GROMACS .gro file of N, CA and C in nm:
model
  552
    1MET      N    1  -2.065   5.645   3.173
    1MET     CA    2  -2.163   5.540   3.199
    1MET      C    3  -2.305   5.595   3.186
    2LEU      N    4  -2.322   5.718   3.231
    2LEU     CA    5  -2.456   5.777   3.222
    2LEU      C    6  -2.500   5.794   3.077
    3VAL      N    7  -2.407   5.834   2.991
    3VAL     CA    8  -2.440   5.850   2.849
    3VAL      C    9  -2.475   5.715   2.788
    4LEU      N   10  -2.399   5.613   2.821
    4LEU     CA   11  -2.430   5.479   2.769
    4LEU      C   12  -2.566   5.432   2.819
    5GLN      N   13  -2.595   5.458   2.946
    5GLN     CA   14  -2.724   5.418   3.002
    5GLN      C   15  -2.839   5.490   2.931
    6ALA      N   16  -2.816   5.616   2.899
    6ALA     CA   17  -2.920   5.693   2.830
    6ALA      C   18  -2.948   5.637   2.690
    7GLY      N   19  -2.854   5.560   2.636
    7GLY     CA   20  -2.874   5.499   2.506
    7GLY      C   21  -2.975   5.386   2.505
    8GLY      N   22  -3.013   5.340   2.624
    8GLY     CA   23  -3.117   5.239   2.634
    8GLY      C   24  -3.071   5.097   2.604
    9ALA      N   25  -3.169   5.010   2.585
    9ALA     CA   26  -3.145   4.867   2.568
    9ALA      C   27  -3.060   4.837   2.445
   10THR      N   28  -3.072   4.916   2.342
   10THR     CA   29  -2.993   4.893   2.220
   10THR      C   30  -2.844   4.903   2.250
   11VAL      N   31  -2.806   5.005   2.325
   11VAL     CA   32  -2.665   5.024   2.361
   11VAL      C   33  -2.620   4.914   2.456
   12VAL      N   34  -2.701   4.883   2.556
   12VAL     CA   35  -2.666   4.777   2.650
   12VAL      C   36  -2.645   4.646   2.576
   13ASP      N   37  -2.736   4.612   2.487
   13ASP     CA   38  -2.724   4.486   2.412
   13ASP      C   39  -2.600   4.484   2.323
   14ALA      N   40  -2.561   4.599   2.271
   14ALA     CA   41  -2.445   4.606   2.183
   14ALA      C   42  -2.313   4.598   2.258
   15LEU      N   43  -2.313   4.635   2.387
   15LEU     CA   44  -2.188   4.645   2.462
   15LEU      C   45  -2.174   4.546   2.577
   16ARG      N   46  -2.281   4.486   2.623
   16ARG     CA   47  -2.271   4.398   2.740
   16ARG      C   48  -2.180   4.279   2.711
   17TYR      N   49  -2.128   4.221   2.817
   17TYR     CA   50  -2.053   4.096   2.807
   17TYR      C   51  -2.151   3.991   2.757
   18GLU      N   52  -2.120   3.933   2.644
   18GLU     CA   53  -2.205   3.828   2.587
   18GLU      C   54  -2.112   3.722   2.530
   19ARG      N   55  -2.105   3.609   2.597
   19ARG     CA   56  -2.007   3.505   2.565
   19ARG      C   57  -2.010   3.464   2.418
   20ALA      N   58  -2.126   3.438   2.362
   20ALA     CA   59  -2.134   3.394   2.222
   20ALA      C   60  -2.076   3.499   2.128
   21ALA      N   61  -2.104   3.625   2.156
   21ALA     CA   62  -2.052   3.733   2.072
   21ALA      C   63  -1.900   3.745   2.086
   22ILE      N   64  -1.849   3.727   2.208
   22ILE     CA   65  -1.705   3.732   2.231
   22ILE      C   66  -1.637   3.620   2.153
   23LEU      N   67  -1.694   3.500   2.160
   23LEU     CA   68  -1.638   3.387   2.086
   23LEU      C   69  -1.645   3.408   1.935
   24SER      N   70  -1.736   3.493   1.891
   24SER     CA   71  -1.749   3.525   1.748
   24SER      C   72  -1.659   3.641   1.706
   25GLY      N   73  -1.577   3.690   1.798
   25GLY     CA   74  -1.481   3.795   1.765
   25GLY      C   75  -1.506   3.931   1.824
   26GLU      N   76  -1.617   3.951   1.893
   26GLU     CA   77  -1.648   4.081   1.952
   26GLU      C   78  -1.581   4.093   2.090
   27VAL      N   79  -1.448   4.089   2.088
   27VAL     CA   80  -1.371   4.083   2.212
   27VAL      C   81  -1.382   4.209   2.297
   28TRP      N   82  -1.423   4.322   2.237
   28TRP     CA   83  -1.438   4.445   2.315
   28TRP      C   84  -1.539   4.428   2.428
   29ARG      N   85  -1.629   4.332   2.413
   29ARG     CA   86  -1.732   4.310   2.515
   29ARG      C   87  -1.672   4.266   2.649
   30LEU      N   88  -1.550   4.211   2.647
   30LEU     CA   89  -1.483   4.177   2.772
   30LEU      C   90  -1.465   4.302   2.858
   31VAL      N   91  -1.445   4.417   2.794
   31VAL     CA   92  -1.426   4.545   2.863
   31VAL      C   93  -1.556   4.624   2.868
   32SER      N   94  -1.622   4.639   2.754
   32SER     CA   95  -1.739   4.728   2.747
   32SER      C   96  -1.855   4.683   2.835
   33GLY      N   97  -1.864   4.554   2.862
   33GLY     CA   98  -1.973   4.505   2.945
   33GLY      C   99  -1.975   4.564   3.085
   34HIS      N  100  -1.861   4.612   3.129
   34HIS     CA  101  -1.853   4.672   3.263
   34HIS      C  102  -1.911   4.813   3.267
   35PHE      N  103  -1.925   4.875   3.152
   35PHE     CA  104  -1.965   5.016   3.147
   35PHE      C  105  -2.112   5.037   3.112
   36VAL      N  106  -2.187   4.927   3.095
   36VAL     CA  107  -2.331   4.935   3.072
   36VAL      C  108  -2.403   4.864   3.186
   37HIS      N  109  -2.528   4.901   3.207
   37HIS     CA  110  -2.605   4.850   3.321
   37HIS      C  111  -2.745   4.811   3.278
   38LEU      N  112  -2.806   4.724   3.357
   38LEU     CA  113  -2.939   4.675   3.323
   38LEU      C  114  -3.050   4.771   3.363
   39THR      N  115  -3.026   4.853   3.465
   39THR     CA  116  -3.126   4.950   3.510
   39THR      C  117  -3.057   5.081   3.547
   40TRP      N  118  -3.136   5.188   3.552
   40TRP     CA  119  -3.082   5.317   3.596
   40TRP      C  120  -3.033   5.310   3.740
   41ALA      N  121  -3.104   5.240   3.826
   41ALA     CA  122  -3.062   5.229   3.966
   41ALA      C  123  -2.924   5.164   3.974
   42HIS      N  124  -2.905   5.059   3.896
   42HIS     CA  125  -2.777   4.989   3.891
   42HIS      C  126  -2.667   5.085   3.844
   43CYS      N  127  -2.693   5.161   3.740
   43CYS     CA  128  -2.597   5.257   3.687
   43CYS      C  129  -2.563   5.366   3.789
   44LEU      N  130  -2.664   5.426   3.848
   44LEU     CA  131  -2.641   5.535   3.944
   44LEU      C  132  -2.565   5.487   4.067
   45LEU      N  133  -2.594   5.367   4.113
   45LEU     CA  134  -2.521   5.309   4.227
   45LEU      C  135  -2.373   5.297   4.193
   46ASN      N  136  -2.343   5.247   4.075
   46ASN     CA  137  -2.203   5.229   4.036
   46ASN      C  138  -2.134   5.362   4.006
   47VAL      N  139  -2.203   5.457   3.948
   47VAL     CA  140  -2.144   5.589   3.924
   47VAL      C  141  -2.111   5.656   4.058
   48GLY      N  142  -2.201   5.645   4.154
   48GLY     CA  143  -2.174   5.700   4.288
   48GLY      C  144  -2.053   5.635   4.352
   49GLY      N  145  -2.045   5.503   4.341
   49GLY     CA  146  -1.929   5.431   4.395
   49GLY      C  147  -1.800   5.475   4.328
   50LEU      N  148  -1.803   5.489   4.196
   50LEU     CA  149  -1.685   5.534   4.123
   50LEU      C  150  -1.642   5.673   4.169
   51GLY      N  151  -1.737   5.763   4.185
   51GLY     CA  152  -1.703   5.898   4.230
   51GLY      C  153  -1.637   5.898   4.367
   52ALA      N  154  -1.693   5.821   4.459
   52ALA     CA  155  -1.638   5.814   4.594
   52ALA      C  156  -1.499   5.751   4.593
   53LEU      N  157  -1.483   5.643   4.519
   53LEU     CA  158  -1.355   5.573   4.517
   53LEU      C  159  -1.247   5.652   4.444
   54ALA      N  160  -1.283   5.719   4.335
   54ALA     CA  161  -1.186   5.801   4.263
   54ALA      C  162  -1.134   5.914   4.352
   55ALA      N  163  -1.219   5.963   4.441
   55ALA     CA  164  -1.180   6.073   4.531
   55ALA      C  165  -1.077   6.028   4.635
   56ILE      N  166  -1.076   5.901   4.670
   56ILE     CA  167  -0.982   5.854   4.773
   56ILE      C  168  -0.870   5.767   4.717
   57LEU      N  169  -0.867   5.750   4.586
   57LEU     CA  170  -0.761   5.672   4.523
   57LEU      C  171  -0.628   5.744   4.544
   58PRO      N  172  -0.521   5.673   4.575
   58PRO     CA  173  -0.391   5.739   4.591
   58PRO      C  174  -0.356   5.823   4.469
   59ALA      N  175  -0.292   5.936   4.493
   59ALA     CA  176  -0.260   6.030   4.385
   59ALA      C  177  -0.173   5.966   4.277
   60SER      N  178  -0.095   5.865   4.314
   60SER     CA  179  -0.007   5.800   4.216
   60SER      C  180  -0.082   5.715   4.115
   61LEU      N  181  -0.209   5.687   4.143
   61LEU     CA  182  -0.289   5.604   4.054
   61LEU      C  183  -0.386   5.690   3.975
   62CYS      N  184  -0.393   5.666   3.848
   62CYS     CA  185  -0.487   5.738   3.761
   62CYS      C  186  -0.615   5.655   3.754
   63ALA      N  187  -0.727   5.713   3.797
   63ALA     CA  188  -0.852   5.638   3.807
   63ALA      C  189  -0.894   5.576   3.674
   64TRP      N  190  -0.887   5.652   3.565
   64TRP     CA  191  -0.936   5.596   3.438
   64TRP      C  192  -0.847   5.483   3.389
   65ARG      N  193  -0.715   5.495   3.410
   65ARG     CA  194  -0.625   5.385   3.371
   65ARG      C  195  -0.653   5.261   3.454
   66CYS      N  196  -0.673   5.283   3.583
   66CYS     CA  197  -0.706   5.169   3.670
   66CYS      C  198  -0.835   5.102   3.624
   67CYS      N  199  -0.933   5.181   3.585
   67CYS     CA  200  -1.061   5.125   3.538
   67CYS      C  201  -1.042   5.040   3.413
   68VAL      N  202  -0.958   5.086   3.321
   68VAL     CA  203  -0.935   5.010   3.197
   68VAL      C  204  -0.864   4.878   3.228
   69VAL      N  205  -0.761   4.884   3.312
   69VAL     CA  206  -0.688   4.761   3.349
   69VAL      C  207  -0.781   4.665   3.423
   70LEU      N  208  -0.855   4.717   3.520
   70LEU     CA  209  -0.949   4.633   3.595
   70LEU      C  210  -1.053   4.571   3.503
   71ALA      N  211  -1.112   4.651   3.415
   71ALA     CA  212  -1.215   4.599   3.324
   71ALA      C  213  -1.160   4.487   3.237
   72THR      N  214  -1.042   4.509   3.183
   72THR     CA  215  -0.981   4.408   3.095
   72THR      C  216  -0.954   4.278   3.170
   73LEU      N  217  -0.888   4.289   3.284
   73LEU     CA  218  -0.850   4.168   3.357
   73LEU      C  219  -0.971   4.097   3.418
   74ILE      N  220  -1.066   4.172   3.470
   74ILE     CA  221  -1.188   4.109   3.524
   74ILE      C  222  -1.263   4.039   3.411
   75GLY      N  223  -1.275   4.105   3.296
   75GLY     CA  224  -1.341   4.043   3.182
   75GLY      C  225  -1.275   3.913   3.141
   76LEU      N  226  -1.142   3.912   3.136
   76LEU     CA  227  -1.069   3.790   3.101
   76LEU      C  228  -1.089   3.681   3.206
   77ILE      N  229  -1.088   3.719   3.333
   77ILE     CA  230  -1.109   3.621   3.440
   77ILE      C  231  -1.248   3.561   3.429
   78LEU      N  232  -1.349   3.644   3.412
   78LEU     CA  233  -1.486   3.593   3.400
   78LEU      C  234  -1.498   3.499   3.280
   79PHE      N  235  -1.436   3.536   3.169
   79PHE     CA  236  -1.443   3.455   3.048
   79PHE      C  237  -1.376   3.319   3.070
   80ALA      N  238  -1.259   3.319   3.133
   80ALA     CA  239  -1.184   3.195   3.153
   80ALA      C  240  -1.242   3.108   3.264
   81ALA      N  241  -1.286   3.172   3.372
   81ALA     CA  242  -1.327   3.096   3.491
   81ALA      C  243  -1.474   3.057   3.491
   82LEU      N  244  -1.557   3.128   3.417
   82LEU     CA  245  -1.702   3.101   3.419
   82LEU      C  246  -1.755   3.075   3.278
   83PRO      N  247  -1.726   2.957   3.223
   83PRO     CA  248  -1.773   2.930   3.087
   83PRO      C  249  -1.926   2.928   3.075
   84GLY      N  250  -1.996   2.912   3.185
   84GLY     CA  251  -2.142   2.914   3.182
   84GLY      C  252  -2.202   3.054   3.187
   85LEU      N  253  -2.119   3.154   3.212
   85LEU     CA  254  -2.169   3.292   3.218
   85LEU      C  255  -2.193   3.342   3.076
   86GLN      N  256  -2.318   3.361   3.041
   86GLN     CA  257  -2.353   3.402   2.905
   86GLN      C  258  -2.363   3.553   2.890
   87PHE      N  259  -2.413   3.622   2.993
   87PHE     CA  260  -2.435   3.766   2.986
   87PHE      C  261  -2.391   3.831   3.117
   88TYR      N  262  -2.340   3.953   3.106
   88TYR     CA  263  -2.301   4.029   3.225
   88TYR      C  264  -2.300   4.177   3.189
   89ALA      N  265  -2.342   4.258   3.282
   89ALA     CA  266  -2.333   4.403   3.267
   89ALA      C  267  -2.316   4.462   3.406
   90GLY      N  268  -2.230   4.562   3.417
   90GLY     CA  269  -2.216   4.630   3.545
   90GLY      C  270  -2.072   4.661   3.580
   91PHE      N  271  -2.056   4.763   3.662
   91PHE     CA  272  -1.928   4.822   3.698
   91PHE      C  273  -1.882   4.781   3.838
   92SER      N  274  -1.963   4.706   3.910
   92SER     CA  275  -1.932   4.682   4.052
   92SER      C  276  -1.802   4.605   4.072
   93GLY      N  277  -1.766   4.515   3.980
   93GLY     CA  278  -1.638   4.447   3.993
   93GLY      C  279  -1.522   4.545   3.989
   94ILE      N  280  -1.533   4.645   3.901
   94ILE     CA  281  -1.430   4.748   3.894
   94ILE      C  282  -1.431   4.831   4.022
   95ASN      N  283  -1.549   4.863   4.074
   95ASN     CA  284  -1.554   4.937   4.200
   95ASN      C  285  -1.489   4.858   4.313
   96TYR      N  286  -1.508   4.728   4.317
   96TYR     CA  287  -1.441   4.646   4.420
   96TYR      C  288  -1.290   4.653   4.401
   97GLY      N  289  -1.243   4.650   4.275
   97GLY     CA  290  -1.100   4.663   4.250
   97GLY      C  291  -1.046   4.799   4.291
   98LEU      N  292  -1.121   4.904   4.260
   98LEU     CA  293  -1.080   5.039   4.303
   98LEU      C  294  -1.078   5.048   4.455
   99ALA      N  295  -1.171   4.981   4.521
   99ALA     CA  296  -1.173   4.980   4.668
   99ALA      C  297  -1.045   4.916   4.722
  100ALA      N  298  -1.004   4.806   4.661
  100ALA     CA  299  -0.878   4.743   4.704
  100ALA      C  300  -0.761   4.838   4.683
  101LEU      N  301  -0.756   4.903   4.568
  101LEU     CA  302  -0.648   4.997   4.538
  101LEU      C  303  -0.647   5.116   4.634
  102ALA      N  304  -0.765   5.164   4.671
  102ALA     CA  305  -0.774   5.282   4.757
  102ALA      C  306  -0.757   5.250   4.904
  103LEU      N  307  -0.811   5.136   4.946
  103LEU     CA  308  -0.818   5.108   5.090
  103LEU      C  309  -0.704   5.022   5.143
  104LEU      N  310  -0.653   4.931   5.063
  104LEU     CA  311  -0.548   4.842   5.112
  104LEU      C  312  -0.424   4.917   5.162
  105PRO      N  313  -0.373   5.017   5.089
  105PRO     CA  314  -0.256   5.089   5.140
  105PRO      C  315  -0.285   5.164   5.271
  106ARG      N  316  -0.410   5.197   5.296
  106ARG     CA  317  -0.447   5.273   5.416
  106ARG      C  318  -0.486   5.182   5.533
  107ALA      N  319  -0.511   5.056   5.506
  107ALA     CA  320  -0.570   4.967   5.606
  107ALA      C  321  -0.484   4.951   5.730
  108ARG      N  322  -0.353   4.958   5.717
  108ARG     CA  323  -0.266   4.944   5.835
  108ARG      C  324  -0.280   5.060   5.931
  109GLY      N  325  -0.288   5.181   5.877
  109GLY     CA  326  -0.288   5.299   5.962
  109GLY      C  327  -0.424   5.360   5.991
  110GLU      N  328  -0.525   5.322   5.914
  110GLU     CA  329  -0.657   5.381   5.931
  110GLU      C  330  -0.759   5.270   5.955
  111ALA      N  331  -0.811   5.267   6.076
  111ALA     CA  332  -0.906   5.161   6.113
  111ALA      C  333  -1.028   5.159   6.022
  112ILE      N  334  -1.077   5.276   5.984
  112ILE     CA  335  -1.198   5.280   5.901
  112ILE      C  336  -1.171   5.215   5.765
  113ALA      N  337  -1.053   5.238   5.708
  113ALA     CA  338  -1.018   5.176   5.580
  113ALA      C  339  -1.013   5.024   5.594
  114ALA      N  340  -0.956   4.976   5.704
  114ALA     CA  341  -0.948   4.832   5.727
  114ALA      C  342  -1.087   4.771   5.744
  115VAL      N  343  -1.174   4.840   5.817
  115VAL     CA  344  -1.310   4.789   5.841
  115VAL      C  345  -1.390   4.787   5.711
  116VAL      N  346  -1.383   4.894   5.633
  116VAL     CA  347  -1.458   4.898   5.506
  116VAL      C  348  -1.407   4.790   5.411
  117LEU      N  349  -1.276   4.775   5.400
  117LEU     CA  350  -1.220   4.673   5.312
  117LEU      C  351  -1.259   4.533   5.359
  118ALA      N  352  -1.250   4.507   5.488
  118ALA     CA  353  -1.290   4.376   5.541
  118ALA      C  354  -1.438   4.349   5.516
  119THR      N  355  -1.519   4.453   5.529
  119THR     CA  356  -1.663   4.438   5.503
  119THR      C  357  -1.688   4.403   5.357
  120LEU      N  358  -1.619   4.468   5.266
  120LEU     CA  359  -1.635   4.438   5.123
  120LEU      C  360  -1.590   4.296   5.090
  121VAL      N  361  -1.479   4.254   5.147
  121VAL     CA  362  -1.431   4.117   5.124
  121VAL      C  363  -1.532   4.016   5.178
  122CYS      N  364  -1.580   4.039   5.300
  122CYS     CA  365  -1.680   3.948   5.359
  122CYS      C  366  -1.809   3.947   5.277
  123ARG      N  367  -1.850   4.063   5.231
  123ARG     CA  368  -1.973   4.071   5.150
  123ARG      C  369  -1.958   3.994   5.019
  124ALA      N  370  -1.843   4.007   4.955
  124ALA     CA  371  -1.820   3.936   4.828
  124ALA      C  372  -1.822   3.785   4.850
  125PHE      N  373  -1.758   3.739   4.957
  125PHE     CA  374  -1.760   3.595   4.986
  125PHE      C  375  -1.899   3.548   5.026
  126TRP      N  376  -1.971   3.629   5.102
  126TRP     CA  377  -2.109   3.596   5.140
  126TRP      C  378  -2.194   3.579   5.015
  127GLN      N  379  -2.179   3.671   4.919
  127GLN     CA  380  -2.253   3.659   4.793
  127GLN      C  381  -2.211   3.533   4.717
  128TRP      N  382  -2.083   3.504   4.717
  128TRP     CA  383  -2.031   3.386   4.647
  128TRP      C  384  -2.095   3.258   4.700
  129PHE      N  385  -2.114   3.254   4.829
  129PHE     CA  386  -2.171   3.134   4.892
  129PHE      C  387  -2.323   3.140   4.902
  130GLY      N  388  -2.385   3.221   4.820
  130GLY     CA  389  -2.530   3.218   4.808
  130GLY      C  390  -2.605   3.327   4.880
  131GLY      N  391  -2.536   3.426   4.932
  131GLY     CA  392  -2.603   3.532   5.005
  131GLY      C  393  -2.653   3.644   4.915
  132VAL      N  394  -2.724   3.610   4.811
  132VAL     CA  395  -2.775   3.711   4.719
  132VAL      C  396  -2.909   3.762   4.768
  133ASN      N  397  -2.921   3.892   4.778
  133ASN     CA  398  -3.046   3.955   4.818
  133ASN      C  399  -3.134   3.966   4.694
  134MET      N  400  -3.240   3.887   4.689
  134MET     CA  401  -3.325   3.885   4.569
  134MET      C  402  -3.400   4.016   4.549
  135ASP      N  403  -3.424   4.092   4.656
  135ASP     CA  404  -3.484   4.224   4.639
  135ASP      C  405  -3.389   4.315   4.560
  136ALA      N  406  -3.260   4.306   4.591
  136ALA     CA  407  -3.162   4.385   4.517
  136ALA      C  408  -3.157   4.340   4.371
  137ALA      N  409  -3.170   4.211   4.349
  137ALA     CA  410  -3.168   4.159   4.211
  137ALA      C  411  -3.280   4.220   4.128
  138VAL      N  412  -3.393   4.250   4.191
  138VAL     CA  413  -3.505   4.309   4.117
  138VAL      C  414  -3.469   4.450   4.069
  139TRP      N  415  -3.417   4.534   4.158
  139TRP     CA  416  -3.389   4.671   4.115
  139TRP      C  417  -3.256   4.685   4.041
  140LEU      N  418  -3.168   4.584   4.051
  140LEU     CA  419  -3.045   4.585   3.971
  140LEU      C  420  -3.068   4.531   3.831
  141GLY      N  421  -3.174   4.452   3.815
  141GLY     CA  422  -3.203   4.391   3.686
  141GLY      C  423  -3.155   4.248   3.674
  142ALA      N  424  -3.074   4.203   3.770
  142ALA     CA  425  -3.022   4.066   3.775
  142ALA      C  426  -2.952   4.049   3.909
  143PRO      N  427  -2.929   3.926   3.953
  143PRO     CA  428  -2.853   3.908   4.077
  143PRO      C  429  -2.710   3.961   4.062
  144PRO      N  430  -2.652   4.015   4.168
  144PRO     CA  431  -2.512   4.058   4.162
  144PRO      C  432  -2.423   3.938   4.129
  145LEU      N  433  -2.317   3.962   4.054
  145LEU     CA  434  -2.224   3.856   4.017
  145LEU      C  435  -2.105   3.861   4.113
  146ALA      N  436  -2.110   3.775   4.215
  146ALA     CA  437  -2.006   3.773   4.317
  146ALA      C  438  -1.868   3.749   4.256
  147ALA      N  439  -1.862   3.669   4.151
  147ALA     CA  440  -1.733   3.641   4.087
  147ALA      C  441  -1.668   3.769   4.036
  148ALA      N  442  -1.746   3.863   3.986
  148ALA     CA  443  -1.691   3.991   3.940
  148ALA      C  444  -1.637   4.071   4.057
  149HIS      N  445  -1.707   4.067   4.170
  149HIS     CA  446  -1.661   4.138   4.289
  149HIS      C  447  -1.530   4.079   4.340
  150LEU      N  448  -1.525   3.945   4.349
  150LEU     CA  449  -1.403   3.879   4.396
  150LEU      C  450  -1.288   3.901   4.298
  151ALA      N  451  -1.317   3.894   4.168
  151ALA     CA  452  -1.212   3.919   4.069
  151ALA      C  453  -1.161   4.062   4.080
  152GLY      N  454  -1.250   4.157   4.103
  152GLY     CA  455  -1.208   4.296   4.120
  152GLY      C  456  -1.117   4.313   4.240
  153LEU      N  457  -1.154   4.252   4.352
  153LEU     CA  458  -1.068   4.259   4.471
  153LEU      C  459  -0.931   4.198   4.443
  154ALA      N  460  -0.930   4.083   4.377
  154ALA     CA  461  -0.803   4.015   4.347
  154ALA      C  462  -0.717   4.096   4.251
  155VAL      N  463  -0.776   4.146   4.144
  155VAL     CA  464  -0.699   4.224   4.046
  155VAL      C  465  -0.648   4.354   4.109
  156GLY      N  466  -0.731   4.421   4.188
  156GLY     CA  467  -0.686   4.542   4.255
  156GLY      C  468  -0.569   4.516   4.347
  157THR      N  469  -0.573   4.405   4.419
  157THR     CA  470  -0.464   4.368   4.509
  157THR      C  471  -0.337   4.340   4.430
  158VAL      N  472  -0.349   4.265   4.321
  158VAL     CA  473  -0.232   4.235   4.237
  158VAL      C  474  -0.175   4.363   4.177
  159MET      N  475  -0.261   4.454   4.136
  159MET     CA  476  -0.213   4.581   4.080
  159MET      C  477  -0.128   4.658   4.180
  160LEU      N  478  -0.160   4.647   4.308
  160LEU     CA  479  -0.079   4.712   4.411
  160LEU      C  480   0.056   4.643   4.427
  161CYS      N  481   0.059   4.512   4.404
  161CYS     CA  482   0.182   4.435   4.423
  161CYS      C  483   0.283   4.458   4.311
  162VAL      N  484   0.238   4.486   4.190
  162VAL     CA  485   0.328   4.498   4.076
  162VAL      C  486   0.437   4.604   4.099
  163PRO      N  487   0.403   4.726   4.141
  163PRO     CA  488   0.510   4.825   4.165
  163PRO      C  489   0.606   4.781   4.277
  164MET      N  490   0.554   4.714   4.379
  164MET     CA  491   0.641   4.668   4.487
  164MET      C  492   0.740   4.564   4.435
  165ILE      N  493   0.692   4.472   4.352
  165ILE     CA  494   0.779   4.370   4.294
  165ILE      C  495   0.883   4.434   4.204
  166ARG      N  496   0.841   4.531   4.125
  166ARG     CA  497   0.933   4.601   4.035
  166ARG      C  498   1.043   4.672   4.115
  167ARG      N  499   1.004   4.742   4.222
  167ARG     CA  500   1.103   4.812   4.304
  167ARG      C  501   1.200   4.713   4.368
  168ARG      N  502   1.148   4.600   4.414
  168ARG     CA  503   1.233   4.500   4.478
  168ARG      C  504   1.333   4.443   4.377
  169ARG      N  505   1.286   4.415   4.255
  169ARG     CA  506   1.376   4.362   4.152
  169ARG      C  507   1.484   4.464   4.118
  170GLU      N  508   1.445   4.591   4.106
  170GLU     CA  509   1.543   4.696   4.075
  170GLU      C  510   1.645   4.708   4.187
  171ALA      N  511   1.598   4.699   4.312
  171ALA     CA  512   1.690   4.707   4.426
  171ALA      C  513   1.785   4.588   4.426
  172MET      N  514   1.733   4.470   4.397
  172MET     CA  515   1.818   4.351   4.393
  172MET      C  516   1.919   4.361   4.279
  173GLY      N  517   1.876   4.418   4.167
  173GLY     CA  518   1.966   4.435   4.053
  173GLY      C  519   2.078   4.532   4.083
  174SER      N  520   2.047   4.639   4.154
  174SER     CA  521   2.150   4.738   4.187
  174SER      C  522   2.245   4.685   4.294
  175GLN      N  523   2.198   4.594   4.380
  175GLN     CA  524   2.286   4.532   4.480
  175GLN      C  525   2.380   4.433   4.414
  176ALA      N  526   2.331   4.363   4.312
  176ALA     CA  527   2.414   4.264   4.243
  176ALA      C  528   2.523   4.332   4.162
  177ASN      N  529   2.500   4.454   4.117
  177ASN     CA  530   2.596   4.528   4.035
  177ASN      C  531   2.603   4.672   4.085
  178PRO      N  532   2.665   4.695   4.202
  178PRO     CA  533   2.665   4.829   4.261
  178PRO      C  534   2.738   4.934   4.176
  179ALA      N  535   2.826   4.892   4.087
  179ALA     CA  536   2.899   4.989   4.005
  179ALA      C  537   2.818   5.035   3.885
  180GLY      N  538   2.705   4.976   3.865
  180GLY     CA  539   2.623   5.012   3.750
  180GLY      C  540   2.643   4.914   3.638
  181PRO      N  541   2.589   4.946   3.522
  181PRO     CA  542   2.599   4.853   3.410
  181PRO      C  543   2.743   4.837   3.363
  182ALA      N  544   2.775   4.717   3.321
  182ALA     CA  545   2.910   4.688   3.272
  182ALA      C  546   2.927   4.750   3.133
  183THR      N  547   3.049   4.796   3.108
  183THR     CA  548   3.079   4.850   2.975
  183THR      C  549   3.194   4.770   2.917
  184ARG      N  550   3.203   4.767   2.787
  184ARG     CA  551   3.313   4.694   2.722
  184ARG      C  552   3.402   4.789   2.650
   0.00000   0.00000   0.00000
């Protein structure tokens, strides 16, 4: 992200989420828009968040793979759910998704994880209902996009559920056929 930010406005303009360009076939912008930022402060804030979250992500999860899945799904959600969204740049939706992946499994046993996760969920909903700090919008380069934060939380939560569903299906399959696969 730092290298992309160093590329300046030309790189940001080429990679940001831009609805008209996506509709014209530049579908990579659904993903790449998350990795560019409007200001250095915005970039550094998100890089710091990524570093902290990657450090506490469960060992079974690969941070870069999670980022790619989150970026893709959040981009698709924003495209489908917000037809009026013309431009977007920033990694915070992915950071919210990583927070769900890192904190949700710990929330039952670690009070601090539960409090931080609850705070992030409340903050995202507060932003959704109009709680945008306009001072932050100035140094971020635009108001935060609450929909990206909520989408990140939702996608991160669903990503945790997929392995559980898979294990349950496998367990149910082995119970239905305890002798193993049938042979002829």
